[in-house]
Amino acid sequence: MTLIVIQKGFASSVQDLGRCGYQRYGMIVGGAMDQPSAKLANWLTGNHESAAVIEFSFLGPSILFTEDTLFALTGAVCRPTLDGNSIGTGRPCLARAGQILVIGGMVYGSRGYLSVAGGVDTPLWFGSRSTYEKAGRGGFEGRLLKEHDRVPVGKPSEEMSRVMAGLAGSKRQTVRWSALPRRKYQETQTIRVMPDTLWPRFSAASREAFLKTEYQITPSSDRMGFRLNGAELMLDNPLELYSEAVTNGSIQVPRNGQPIILMTDHQSTGGYPRIAQVASADLPLLAQLPPGSTLRFQMISSEQGEAALVRQEEELEQLHRCIRVGIVKQITGFSD
Amino acid sequence: MVIEPFGDQAVRVIFGDRIAPEIQMKINQFTERFDRSPFKGFIEYVPAYTNVVFYYNPTEVRRNGKNDHLSAQRQVIDYLNQLGEQINNEPDRAAKRRVVHIPVCYGGDFGPDLNEVAHVHHLTPREVIEKHTQPQYLVYMLGFAPGFPFLGGLPEELATPRRANPRLKIAAGSVGIAGKQTGAYPLDSPGGWQIIGRTPVPLFRPESDPPTLLKAGDLVVFDAISEQEYLRIKGEQA
């Protein structure tokens, strides 16, 4: 079974939860920028959370289904249509063979996820299907999707086949409920950060500016990193640093004083001074902010960061349970 | 040994503050010991010149920990500290280092900056090659790109600043010098290194596990080869 890409959208690629365990060899982890949304998309189509999905940015792809397919869209808010009929996001939908899904532009947020029951079934490479563009491996032929690509899809579970059979009988081809993560988008987004070891080595004025002024995400931001524009950050004294491991959310400050937040496709090591680390719980939200968005940083401790992450995962797990209930009801005919 | 939090899903174990083979050896010893008894919720570690970062999943660590009142970070730090103490009680073992020979065709189209490097140091190109093929370089870490080695041991008299104008494309296999560093590019990439030669041997091996020729702790020797040999080896690789 395949999906045929009719329009590629912007930077559409196959992603899962990343390729862990090989950073010591200089490989990136990669994976979905907004991981809770990718997991959610998979749960809605009965997949394991680590199944591969299609991630798109700013402008979604258009997809032709070659067979009856159960799919779901999550992440950025958009106005998708199936053969011209508007369908919602955050819910399982049935596409009949020959139907075309048009995702279009994002109304709010930057990155969306398309999952299909059975998962995108490109070959595993080092335990992951995430696209590693620089290495030309992983995902769909190691590159972004383009028109006429035929993306392979796995076989849906028995349970999902029954959901599909049920939806095939309904006019709407979808369920009445939807499941979306709780997120608070604001005009100026507050992003929680934790101090890096070098925090005290930045000048008092820089530390104050970092926490009291706004930073804007510039257009030269991508899956590797978000380049920010705002008050210059300076060390008290220049430091000679050796390259060392960095991670998602590391905020590096090159010599021009403008911070860069490392995102999913960041290199495994870096040699710039780091001022702070973005709390892991705020990374999915950050990943959704388009260029031009303004940020304000709020300092928390790494213990608070961990607590926020654990809480977020618990909430997500609750959402997962609700989806399970919704799917079971769908099969047993209690709803819709 | 000092352990610092690195965000909320990683900690950094620091073994020193300078680039030295004995610090790299300690890091090797620590990670080898760790490999024999990783904790549940551990994801991966990444060694560098003076430290090694351990990544973990806080929810998993808490779920599997003996004391769920403690943060995952506290549990990981305690565990790694214990491991450090055990190693302190072990006698220093001489590192068993693998020596990897990397054939390099120096100069010509493969090494467009060889003459420039020679000129800067008042050496002949042949002398640069002799000096560059002399040492056993230590692989301190891999990073920047898959299989890119950070090597220590470049003779002082070859240290050369980066090019004023970085190249847009440096071919995979290019061997270069940047300041006191020397190394080889596993993939085509832009870069400012002084390129003195090229190896026909792939450093990035996407079909093998691990996917790289080198790993931290290896020793590297560059062997000068002719263009004919380069083409022959390249042919064998294809």
Short mmCIF file of C-alpha atoms in Angstrom, two decimals, chain A residues 94-311:
data_model
loop_
_atom_site.label_atom_id
_atom_site.label_comp_id
_atom_site.label_asym_id
_atom_site.label_seq_id
_atom_site.Cartn_x
_atom_site.Cartn_y
_atom_site.Cartn_z
CA LEU A 94 -11.18 7.10 6.63
CA ALA A 95 -9.98 7.87 3.11
CA ARG A 96 -11.39 5.72 0.30
CA ALA A 97 -9.14 4.56 -2.51
CA GLY A 98 -8.66 7.41 -4.98
CA GLN A 99 -9.50 10.20 -2.56
CA ILE A 100 -7.19 13.18 -2.20
CA LEU A 101 -6.23 14.80 1.09
CA VAL A 102 -5.33 18.49 0.78
CA ILE A 103 -3.73 19.81 3.97
CA GLY A 104 -2.93 23.38 2.86
CA GLY A 105 -1.36 26.13 4.95
CA MET A 106 -1.11 26.24 8.71
CA VAL A 107 -3.58 28.50 10.49
CA TYR A 108 -1.69 28.38 13.73
CA GLY A 109 1.55 26.64 14.60
CA SER A 110 4.26 25.47 12.23
CA ARG A 111 4.42 21.70 12.07
CA GLY A 112 1.81 19.09 11.38
CA TYR A 113 1.82 15.30 11.42
CA LEU A 114 0.05 12.84 9.17
CA SER A 115 -0.15 9.29 10.43
CA VAL A 116 -1.71 6.31 8.68
CA ALA A 117 -2.88 3.06 10.24
CA GLY A 118 0.00 0.63 9.81
CA GLY A 119 2.55 3.46 9.87
CA VAL A 120 4.77 4.81 7.12
CA ASP A 121 6.83 1.76 6.21
CA THR A 122 10.10 3.02 4.73
CA PRO A 123 13.13 0.87 5.67
CA LEU A 124 14.51 1.08 9.19
CA TRP A 125 18.02 2.45 9.34
CA PHE A 126 19.76 2.08 12.70
CA GLY A 127 16.48 1.43 14.41
CA SER A 128 14.65 4.46 13.05
CA ARG A 129 12.80 5.73 9.99
CA SER A 130 13.64 9.39 10.63
CA THR A 131 15.02 11.26 7.63
CA TYR A 132 18.71 12.12 7.99
CA GLU A 133 19.11 14.50 5.06
CA LYS A 134 22.84 15.26 5.49
CA ALA A 135 23.71 11.56 5.50
CA GLY A 136 21.20 10.86 2.71
CA ARG A 137 19.77 7.99 4.73
CA GLY A 138 16.63 7.13 6.67
CA GLY A 139 13.05 8.15 5.89
CA PHE A 140 12.11 8.19 2.21
CA GLU A 141 15.40 7.73 0.30
CA GLY A 142 17.17 9.94 2.84
CA ARG A 143 15.50 13.13 1.59
CA LEU A 144 12.46 15.39 1.79
CA LEU A 145 9.34 14.21 -0.03
CA LYS A 146 8.60 15.48 -3.50
CA GLU A 147 5.84 15.15 -6.07
CA HIS A 148 5.15 11.64 -7.43
CA ASP A 149 6.84 9.89 -4.49
CA ARG A 150 5.08 6.67 -3.56
CA VAL A 151 5.42 6.36 0.20
CA PRO A 152 4.96 2.79 1.48
CA VAL A 153 2.47 2.13 4.27
CA GLY A 154 2.32 -0.87 6.63
CA LYS A 155 -0.67 -3.07 7.31
CA PRO A 156 -3.26 -1.70 9.76
CA SER A 157 -3.96 -3.69 12.92
CA GLU A 158 -6.99 -5.99 13.08
CA GLU A 159 -8.65 -3.52 15.43
CA MET A 160 -8.15 -0.61 13.04
CA SER A 161 -9.48 -2.64 10.13
CA ARG A 162 -12.71 -2.94 12.14
CA VAL A 163 -12.74 0.82 12.81
CA MET A 164 -12.31 1.34 9.06
CA ALA A 165 -15.17 -1.03 8.28
CA GLY A 166 -17.36 0.91 10.72
CA LEU A 167 -16.44 4.30 9.26
CA ALA A 168 -16.98 3.03 5.73
CA GLY A 169 -20.67 2.73 6.60
CA SER A 170 -20.95 6.31 7.88
CA LYS A 171 -21.34 9.33 5.66
CA ARG A 172 -18.77 11.43 7.48
CA GLN A 173 -15.95 8.88 7.31
CA THR A 174 -14.74 10.13 10.68
CA VAL A 175 -15.62 10.06 14.37
CA ARG A 176 -17.37 12.82 16.34
CA TRP A 177 -14.66 13.24 18.94
CA SER A 178 -11.18 14.67 18.66
CA ALA A 179 -8.10 14.48 20.88
CA LEU A 180 -5.68 17.39 21.04
CA PRO A 181 -2.95 18.14 23.59
CA ARG A 182 -3.53 20.99 26.00
CA ARG A 183 -1.37 23.89 24.90
CA LYS A 184 -1.42 27.54 25.74
CA TYR A 185 -0.29 29.62 22.78
CA GLN A 186 0.32 33.28 23.62
CA GLU A 187 1.27 36.40 21.72
CA THR A 188 4.63 36.43 23.45
CA GLN A 189 5.43 32.87 24.35
CA THR A 190 7.09 32.23 27.68
CA ILE A 191 9.70 29.50 27.36
CA ARG A 192 11.12 27.97 30.52
CA VAL A 193 14.89 27.56 30.61
CA MET A 194 17.44 26.11 33.00
CA PRO A 195 20.86 27.66 33.56
CA ASP A 196 23.84 26.15 31.78
CA THR A 197 27.12 25.76 33.65
CA LEU A 198 28.43 28.84 31.84
CA TRP A 199 25.46 31.01 32.90
CA PRO A 200 27.52 32.85 35.57
CA ARG A 201 30.25 33.60 32.99
CA PHE A 202 27.89 35.80 30.96
CA SER A 203 27.93 39.49 31.89
CA ALA A 204 25.37 40.70 34.42
CA ALA A 205 23.81 42.90 31.74
CA SER A 206 23.52 39.93 29.36
CA ARG A 207 21.92 37.71 31.99
CA GLU A 208 19.43 40.44 32.80
CA ALA A 209 18.64 41.07 29.12
CA PHE A 210 18.21 37.34 28.52
CA LEU A 211 15.49 37.11 31.17
CA LYS A 212 13.89 40.54 30.88
CA THR A 213 13.74 41.28 27.15
CA GLU A 214 12.05 39.58 24.24
CA TYR A 215 13.75 37.52 21.55
CA GLN A 216 12.37 36.97 18.08
CA ILE A 217 12.67 33.79 16.02
CA THR A 218 14.31 34.76 12.71
CA PRO A 219 13.47 33.30 9.27
CA SER A 220 16.85 31.53 9.09
CA SER A 221 15.56 28.94 11.55
CA ASP A 222 15.07 25.29 10.69
CA ARG A 223 15.02 21.78 12.12
CA MET A 224 18.68 22.18 13.16
CA GLY A 225 18.24 25.33 15.17
CA PHE A 226 16.20 28.45 15.83
CA ARG A 227 18.25 31.62 15.37
CA LEU A 228 17.03 34.39 17.61
CA ASN A 229 17.29 38.13 17.36
CA GLY A 230 17.37 40.39 20.42
CA ALA A 231 19.66 41.92 23.03
CA GLU A 232 23.29 40.88 22.52
CA LEU A 233 24.65 38.33 24.97
CA MET A 234 28.30 38.59 25.97
CA LEU A 235 30.66 36.66 28.19
CA ASP A 236 32.51 38.63 30.87
CA ASN A 237 35.78 37.29 29.47
CA PRO A 238 36.39 35.36 26.28
CA LEU A 239 36.62 31.60 26.82
CA GLU A 240 38.34 28.93 24.81
CA LEU A 241 35.98 25.98 24.75
CA TYR A 242 36.45 22.46 23.47
CA SER A 243 33.72 20.80 21.46
CA GLU A 244 31.43 18.66 23.59
CA ALA A 245 28.03 17.00 23.47
CA VAL A 246 25.03 19.31 23.12
CA THR A 247 21.34 18.50 23.22
CA ASN A 248 17.86 19.58 22.16
CA GLY A 249 17.16 22.99 23.61
CA SER A 250 20.81 23.96 24.20
CA ILE A 251 21.02 27.75 23.75
CA GLN A 252 24.36 28.52 22.13
CA VAL A 253 25.77 32.02 21.84
CA PRO A 254 28.20 32.54 18.95
CA ARG A 255 30.47 35.56 18.82
CA ASN A 256 27.81 37.88 17.37
CA GLY A 257 25.91 37.59 20.67
CA GLN A 258 22.65 36.36 19.08
CA PRO A 259 21.46 33.08 20.63
CA ILE A 260 20.69 29.90 18.69
CA ILE A 261 18.42 27.25 20.20
CA LEU A 262 19.42 23.78 19.03
CA MET A 263 16.48 21.79 17.71
CA THR A 264 15.93 18.16 16.68
CA ASP A 265 18.40 17.95 13.77
CA HIS A 266 21.27 19.61 15.70
CA GLN A 267 24.77 18.19 15.39
CA SER A 268 25.75 15.88 18.26
CA THR A 269 28.56 18.18 19.43
CA GLY A 270 29.17 21.92 19.59
CA GLY A 271 31.84 24.32 20.75
CA TYR A 272 29.99 27.59 21.37
CA PRO A 273 29.32 28.84 24.92
CA ARG A 274 25.85 27.94 26.11
CA ILE A 275 23.86 30.29 28.30
CA ALA A 276 20.90 28.02 29.13
CA GLN A 277 18.87 24.96 28.21
CA VAL A 278 15.20 25.01 27.19
CA ALA A 279 13.05 22.88 29.49
CA SER A 280 12.18 19.67 27.62
CA ALA A 281 8.48 20.18 28.38
CA ASP A 282 8.52 23.43 26.37
CA LEU A 283 10.35 22.08 23.30
CA PRO A 284 7.22 20.79 21.48
CA LEU A 285 5.55 24.16 21.90
CA LEU A 286 8.71 25.98 20.79
CA ALA A 287 8.86 23.73 17.71
CA GLN A 288 5.42 25.01 16.72
CA LEU A 289 6.39 28.71 16.78
CA PRO A 290 6.89 30.18 13.30
CA PRO A 291 9.61 32.73 12.45
CA GLY A 292 8.61 36.18 13.68
CA SER A 293 7.28 34.82 16.98
CA THR A 294 8.51 36.52 20.11
CA LEU A 295 9.80 34.66 23.15
CA ARG A 296 10.46 35.53 26.73
CA PHE A 297 12.64 33.25 28.83
CA GLN A 298 11.76 32.25 32.37
CA MET A 299 14.45 30.62 34.53
CA ILE A 300 13.59 27.44 36.43
CA SER A 301 15.74 24.76 38.08
CA SER A 302 16.54 21.46 36.36
CA GLU A 303 14.43 19.71 39.06
CA GLN A 304 11.45 21.86 38.05
CA GLY A 305 12.20 21.09 34.40
CA GLU A 306 12.13 17.37 35.11
CA ALA A 307 8.89 17.66 37.09
CA ALA A 308 7.24 19.58 34.23
CA LEU A 309 8.32 16.92 31.73
CA VAL A 310 7.09 14.02 33.86
CA ARG A 311 3.75 15.80 34.37
#
